[in-house]
XYZ file of C-alpha atoms in Angstrom:
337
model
C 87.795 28.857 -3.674
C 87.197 26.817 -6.507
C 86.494 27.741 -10.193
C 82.472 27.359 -9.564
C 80.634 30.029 -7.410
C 80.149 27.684 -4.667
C 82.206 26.944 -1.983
C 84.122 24.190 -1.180
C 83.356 21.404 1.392
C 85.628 18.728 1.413
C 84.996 15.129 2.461
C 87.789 13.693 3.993
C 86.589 10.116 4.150
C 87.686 7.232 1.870
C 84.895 6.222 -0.590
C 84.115 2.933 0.896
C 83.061 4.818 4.088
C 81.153 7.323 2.342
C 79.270 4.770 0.646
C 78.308 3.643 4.328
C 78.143 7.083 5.478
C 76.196 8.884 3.196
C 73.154 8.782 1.249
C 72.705 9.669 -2.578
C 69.495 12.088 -1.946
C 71.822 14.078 1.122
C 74.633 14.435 -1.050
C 72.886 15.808 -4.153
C 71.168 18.052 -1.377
C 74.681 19.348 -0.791
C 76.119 19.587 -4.522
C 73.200 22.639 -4.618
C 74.898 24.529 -2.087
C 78.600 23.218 -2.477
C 81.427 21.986 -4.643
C 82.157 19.409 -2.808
C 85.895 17.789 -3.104
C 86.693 14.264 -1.844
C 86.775 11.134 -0.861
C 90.653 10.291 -0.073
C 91.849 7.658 -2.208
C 92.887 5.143 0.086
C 96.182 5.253 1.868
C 96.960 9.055 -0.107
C 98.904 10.125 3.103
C 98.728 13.825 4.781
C 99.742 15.583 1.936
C 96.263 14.553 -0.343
C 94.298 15.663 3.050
C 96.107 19.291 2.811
C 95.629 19.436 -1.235
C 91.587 18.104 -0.658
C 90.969 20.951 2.097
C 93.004 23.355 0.619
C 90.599 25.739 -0.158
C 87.411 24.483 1.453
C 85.036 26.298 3.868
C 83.563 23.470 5.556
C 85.588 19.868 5.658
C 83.386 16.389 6.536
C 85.274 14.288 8.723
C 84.210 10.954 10.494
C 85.990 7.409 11.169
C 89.310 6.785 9.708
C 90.023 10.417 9.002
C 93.379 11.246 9.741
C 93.940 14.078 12.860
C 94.228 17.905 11.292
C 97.699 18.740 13.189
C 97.816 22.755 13.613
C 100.418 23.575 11.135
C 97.668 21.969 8.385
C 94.863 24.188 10.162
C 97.421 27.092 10.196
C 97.750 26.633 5.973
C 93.499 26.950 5.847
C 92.528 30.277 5.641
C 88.998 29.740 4.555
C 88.371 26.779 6.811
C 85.053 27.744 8.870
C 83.675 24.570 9.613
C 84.657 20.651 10.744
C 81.601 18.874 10.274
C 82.104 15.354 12.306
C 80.071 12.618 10.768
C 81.040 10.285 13.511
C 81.214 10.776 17.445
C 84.221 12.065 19.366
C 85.745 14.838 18.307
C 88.619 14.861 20.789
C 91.242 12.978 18.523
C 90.582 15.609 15.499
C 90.322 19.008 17.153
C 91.937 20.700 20.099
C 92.375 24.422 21.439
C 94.229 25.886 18.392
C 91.196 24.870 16.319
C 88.993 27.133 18.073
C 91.372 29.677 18.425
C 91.535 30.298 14.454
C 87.715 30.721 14.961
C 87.175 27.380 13.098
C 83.425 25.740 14.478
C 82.864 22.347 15.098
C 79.864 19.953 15.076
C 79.032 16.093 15.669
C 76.709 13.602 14.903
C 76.747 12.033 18.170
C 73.284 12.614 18.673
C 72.395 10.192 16.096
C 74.618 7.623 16.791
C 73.070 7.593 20.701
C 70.027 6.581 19.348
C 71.616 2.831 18.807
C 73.731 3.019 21.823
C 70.366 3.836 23.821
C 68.112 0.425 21.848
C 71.115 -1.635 22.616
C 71.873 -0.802 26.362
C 67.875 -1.443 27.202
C 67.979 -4.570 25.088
C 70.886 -5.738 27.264
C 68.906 -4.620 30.354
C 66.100 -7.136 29.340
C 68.767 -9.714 27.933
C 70.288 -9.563 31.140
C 67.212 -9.660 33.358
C 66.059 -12.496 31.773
C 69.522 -14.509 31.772
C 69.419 -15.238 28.178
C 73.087 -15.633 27.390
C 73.698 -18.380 30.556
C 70.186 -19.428 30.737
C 70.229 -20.405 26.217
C 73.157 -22.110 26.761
C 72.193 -24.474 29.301
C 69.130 -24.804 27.440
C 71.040 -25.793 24.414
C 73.313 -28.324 26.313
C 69.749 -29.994 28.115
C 71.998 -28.783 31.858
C 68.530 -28.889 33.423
C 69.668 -27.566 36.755
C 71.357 -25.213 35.414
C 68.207 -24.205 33.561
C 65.838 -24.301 36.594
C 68.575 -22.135 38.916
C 68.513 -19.576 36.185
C 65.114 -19.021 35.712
C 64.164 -18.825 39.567
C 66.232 -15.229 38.397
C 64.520 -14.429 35.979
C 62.986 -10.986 36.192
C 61.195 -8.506 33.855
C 62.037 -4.323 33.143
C 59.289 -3.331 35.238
C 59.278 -2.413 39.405
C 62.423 -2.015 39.783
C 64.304 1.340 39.739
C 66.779 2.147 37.134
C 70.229 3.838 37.598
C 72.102 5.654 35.119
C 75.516 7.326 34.862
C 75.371 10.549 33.128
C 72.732 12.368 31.251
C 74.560 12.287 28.169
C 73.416 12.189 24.468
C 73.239 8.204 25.145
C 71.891 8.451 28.490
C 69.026 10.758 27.762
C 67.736 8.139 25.189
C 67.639 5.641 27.511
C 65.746 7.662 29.450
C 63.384 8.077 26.635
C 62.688 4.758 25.633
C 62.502 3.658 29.525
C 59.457 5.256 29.609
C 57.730 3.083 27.616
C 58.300 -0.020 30.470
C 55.830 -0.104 33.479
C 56.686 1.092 36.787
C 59.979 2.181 36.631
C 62.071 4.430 39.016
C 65.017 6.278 37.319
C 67.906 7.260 39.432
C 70.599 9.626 37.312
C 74.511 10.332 38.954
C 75.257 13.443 36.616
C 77.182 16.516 38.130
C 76.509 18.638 35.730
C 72.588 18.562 36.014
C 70.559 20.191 38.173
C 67.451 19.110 40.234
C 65.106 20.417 37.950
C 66.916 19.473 34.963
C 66.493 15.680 36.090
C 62.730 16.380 37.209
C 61.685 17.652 33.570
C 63.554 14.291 32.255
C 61.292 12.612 34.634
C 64.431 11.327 37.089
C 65.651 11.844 40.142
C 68.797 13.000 41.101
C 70.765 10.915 43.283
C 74.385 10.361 44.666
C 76.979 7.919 42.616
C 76.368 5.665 45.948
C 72.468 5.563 45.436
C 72.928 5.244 42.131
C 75.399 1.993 42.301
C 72.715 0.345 45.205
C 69.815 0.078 41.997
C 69.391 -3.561 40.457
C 69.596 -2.392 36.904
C 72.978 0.227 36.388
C 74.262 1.623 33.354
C 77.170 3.577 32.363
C 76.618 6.909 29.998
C 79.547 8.893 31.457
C 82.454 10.412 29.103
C 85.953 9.243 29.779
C 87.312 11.530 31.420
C 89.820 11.649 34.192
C 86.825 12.758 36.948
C 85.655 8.901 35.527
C 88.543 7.043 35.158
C 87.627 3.573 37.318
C 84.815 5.569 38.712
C 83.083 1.794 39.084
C 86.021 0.144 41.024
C 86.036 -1.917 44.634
C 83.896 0.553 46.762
C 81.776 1.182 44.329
C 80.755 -2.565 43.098
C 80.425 -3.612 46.277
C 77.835 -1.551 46.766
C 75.713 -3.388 43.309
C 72.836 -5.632 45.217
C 73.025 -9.289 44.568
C 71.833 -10.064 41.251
C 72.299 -6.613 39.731
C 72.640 -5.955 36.454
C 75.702 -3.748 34.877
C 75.995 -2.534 31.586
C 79.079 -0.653 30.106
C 78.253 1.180 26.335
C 80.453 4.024 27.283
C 83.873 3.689 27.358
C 86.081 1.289 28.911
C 88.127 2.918 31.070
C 85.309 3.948 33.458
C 85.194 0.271 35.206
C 88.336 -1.158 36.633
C 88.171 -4.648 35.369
C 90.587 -6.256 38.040
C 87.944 -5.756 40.660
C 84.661 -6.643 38.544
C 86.451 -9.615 37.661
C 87.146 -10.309 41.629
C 83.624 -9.045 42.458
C 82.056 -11.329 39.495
C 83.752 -14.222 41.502
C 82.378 -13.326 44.871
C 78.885 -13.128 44.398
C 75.968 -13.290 41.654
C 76.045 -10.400 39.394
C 74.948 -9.936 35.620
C 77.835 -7.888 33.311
C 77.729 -6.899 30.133
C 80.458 -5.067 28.417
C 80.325 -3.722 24.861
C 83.308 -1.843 25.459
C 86.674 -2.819 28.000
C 90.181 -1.317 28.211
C 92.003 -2.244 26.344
C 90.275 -2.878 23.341
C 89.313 -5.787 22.644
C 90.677 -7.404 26.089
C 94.116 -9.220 25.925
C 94.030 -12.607 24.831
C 94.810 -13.773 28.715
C 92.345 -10.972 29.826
C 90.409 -12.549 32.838
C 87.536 -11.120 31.428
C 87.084 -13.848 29.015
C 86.576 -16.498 31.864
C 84.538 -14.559 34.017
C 81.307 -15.795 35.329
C 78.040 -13.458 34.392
C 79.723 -11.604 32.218
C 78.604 -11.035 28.708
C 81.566 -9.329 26.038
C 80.177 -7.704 22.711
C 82.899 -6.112 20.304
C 81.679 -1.957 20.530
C 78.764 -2.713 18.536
C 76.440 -0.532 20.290
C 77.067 2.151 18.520
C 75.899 3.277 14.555
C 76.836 0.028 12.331
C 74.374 0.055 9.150
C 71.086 2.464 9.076
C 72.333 4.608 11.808
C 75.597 5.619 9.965
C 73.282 7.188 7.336
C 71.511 9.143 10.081
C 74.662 10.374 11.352
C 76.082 10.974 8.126
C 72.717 13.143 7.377
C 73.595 14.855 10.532
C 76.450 16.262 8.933
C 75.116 17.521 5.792
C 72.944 19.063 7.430
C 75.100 20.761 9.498
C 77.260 21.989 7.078
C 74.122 23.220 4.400
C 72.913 25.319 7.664
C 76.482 26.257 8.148
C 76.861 27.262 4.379
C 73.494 29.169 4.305
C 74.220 31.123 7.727
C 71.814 29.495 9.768
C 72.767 28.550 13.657
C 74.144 24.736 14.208
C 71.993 22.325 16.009
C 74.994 20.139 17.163
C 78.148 22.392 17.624
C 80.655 21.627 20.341
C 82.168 24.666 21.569
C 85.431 24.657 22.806
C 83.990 24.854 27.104
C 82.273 21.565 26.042
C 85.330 19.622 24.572
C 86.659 18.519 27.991
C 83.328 16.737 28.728
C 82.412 15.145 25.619
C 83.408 11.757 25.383
């Protein structure tokens, strides 16, 4: 404990992503409740990340902070709370963590809300043929031009399939409802009929689900996922489908979109691939329809403060003995992404 009545919370994050993490009003929000101990000074190595959580009750983690090996979690008794400012948890926590009773929350939830505003924009983006269809226009290919635009289609009367009623996925769901006449078909295992109706889907087979024009991937990589989109399963994406891949890379086998991509007319985009970014030589980089983005989807400038708000809030509920909105318990670890 430190020499003030408050406890600790330590912020293992270097300053320069605190400053993108974090906003002045949320941390003076957390100095009333908390001494609070950080950022790492830049390259201070695992021994400044044991002295800076040494003593604290709740640490702050999020991108670039290094993974708590047990024999550090073994050396912090008064450790209560990780506090995840970012996304996936799975590099920074495992089974021992949970074991010394130690809780754990994310701010996933707010970083979806980007993933979810970029995956419909590509939907529309993609619809519409704007990356082929601009570029033509730009280089006066007429033809090309007039053969993209008898594609052209709108978000509306067409039915929707999504992968997984995830964080991301459920906000896609959300703002989807906003477009006019829309069927939404949702692959998910782990929902039930009822679950889907009150989201206003229906539940369908990964089959039914890969037959919509519009599909997008929400799913967790996992090893249930791994290549889950592969041969059988693109061929059964209609001509002129649209794909869209926010999740994680590992979920598509690229060898076969890239042969499928060459066999017929389809409409890619991939904001994430594995690996990542694709080899130099990667095929994906020549393929026809296919539109690469470099895993922007996610929280890059207003959203990280959201997230980052997430997290202080967590840990001032934490503090005061109030419940957690966004724990992940250790039975939800092997699904989260």
């Amino acid at each position: 404990m430190s020499q003030s009545s408050k406890p600790v919370v330590a912020i293992a994050l270097s300053e320069a992503m605190c400053r993108n993490m974090f906003r002045d009003a949320d941390l003076d929000r957390l100095k009333v409740v908390a001494d609070i101990r950080g950022p790492l000074v830049e390259r201070g190595g695992s021994g400044q990340l044991a002295d800076l959580m040494s003593d604290a009750r709740v640490v702050i983690t999020g991108w670039g902070t290094p993974p708590s090996e047990n024999e550090l979690i073994a050396r912090l008794p008064t450790l209560g709370l990780i506090a995840h400012s970012a996304g996936s948890v799975k590099h920074l926590v495992n089974a021992y963590t949970f074991e010394r009773g130690i809780r754990v929350s994310t701010a996933a939830g707010a970083n979806a809300v980007p993933v979810a505003q970029l995956t419909v924009g590509l939907m529309v983006t993609l619809l519409k043929q704007l990356p082929w269809i601009g570029e033509a226009y730009r280089k006066g290919n007429w033809d090309e031009v007039r053969r993209r635009k008898a594609v052209c289609r709108e978000l509306q009367d067409m039915t929707i399939g999504l992968i997984s009623a995830s964080r991301v996925g459920r906000e896609v769901i959300k703002l989807l409802t906003g477009y006019p006449r829309l069927t939404i078909k949702l692959y998910d295992p782990f929902i039930t009929d009822a679950q889907a109706r009150s989201m206003g889907v229906e539940l369908a087979s990964l089959d039914d689900v890969c037959r919509c024009e519009v599909v997008s991937i929400h799913a967790p990589n996992i090893p249930e996922t791994r290549h889950m989109f592969n041969a059988r399963t693109l061929a059964l994406l209609p001509d002129h489908a649209v794909l869209i891949n926010t999740a994680r890379g590992a979920i598509l086998d690229e060898a076969a979109l890239v042969a499928e991509l060459h066999r017929r007319p389809l409409y890619v985009a991939l904001d994430v691939t594995d690996p990542e970014p694709p080899t130099p030589d990667s095929p994906l980089r020549t393929a026809p329809n296919l539109l690469l983005t470099p895993h922007v989807a996610g929280a890059m400038a207003q959203a990280r403060h959201d997230m980052g708000q997430v997290a202080i809030e967590e840990t001032i509920r934490f503090l005061q003995g109030k419940s957690l909105r966004q724990e992940i318990t250790r039975e939800m670890l092997p699904t989260q992404a």
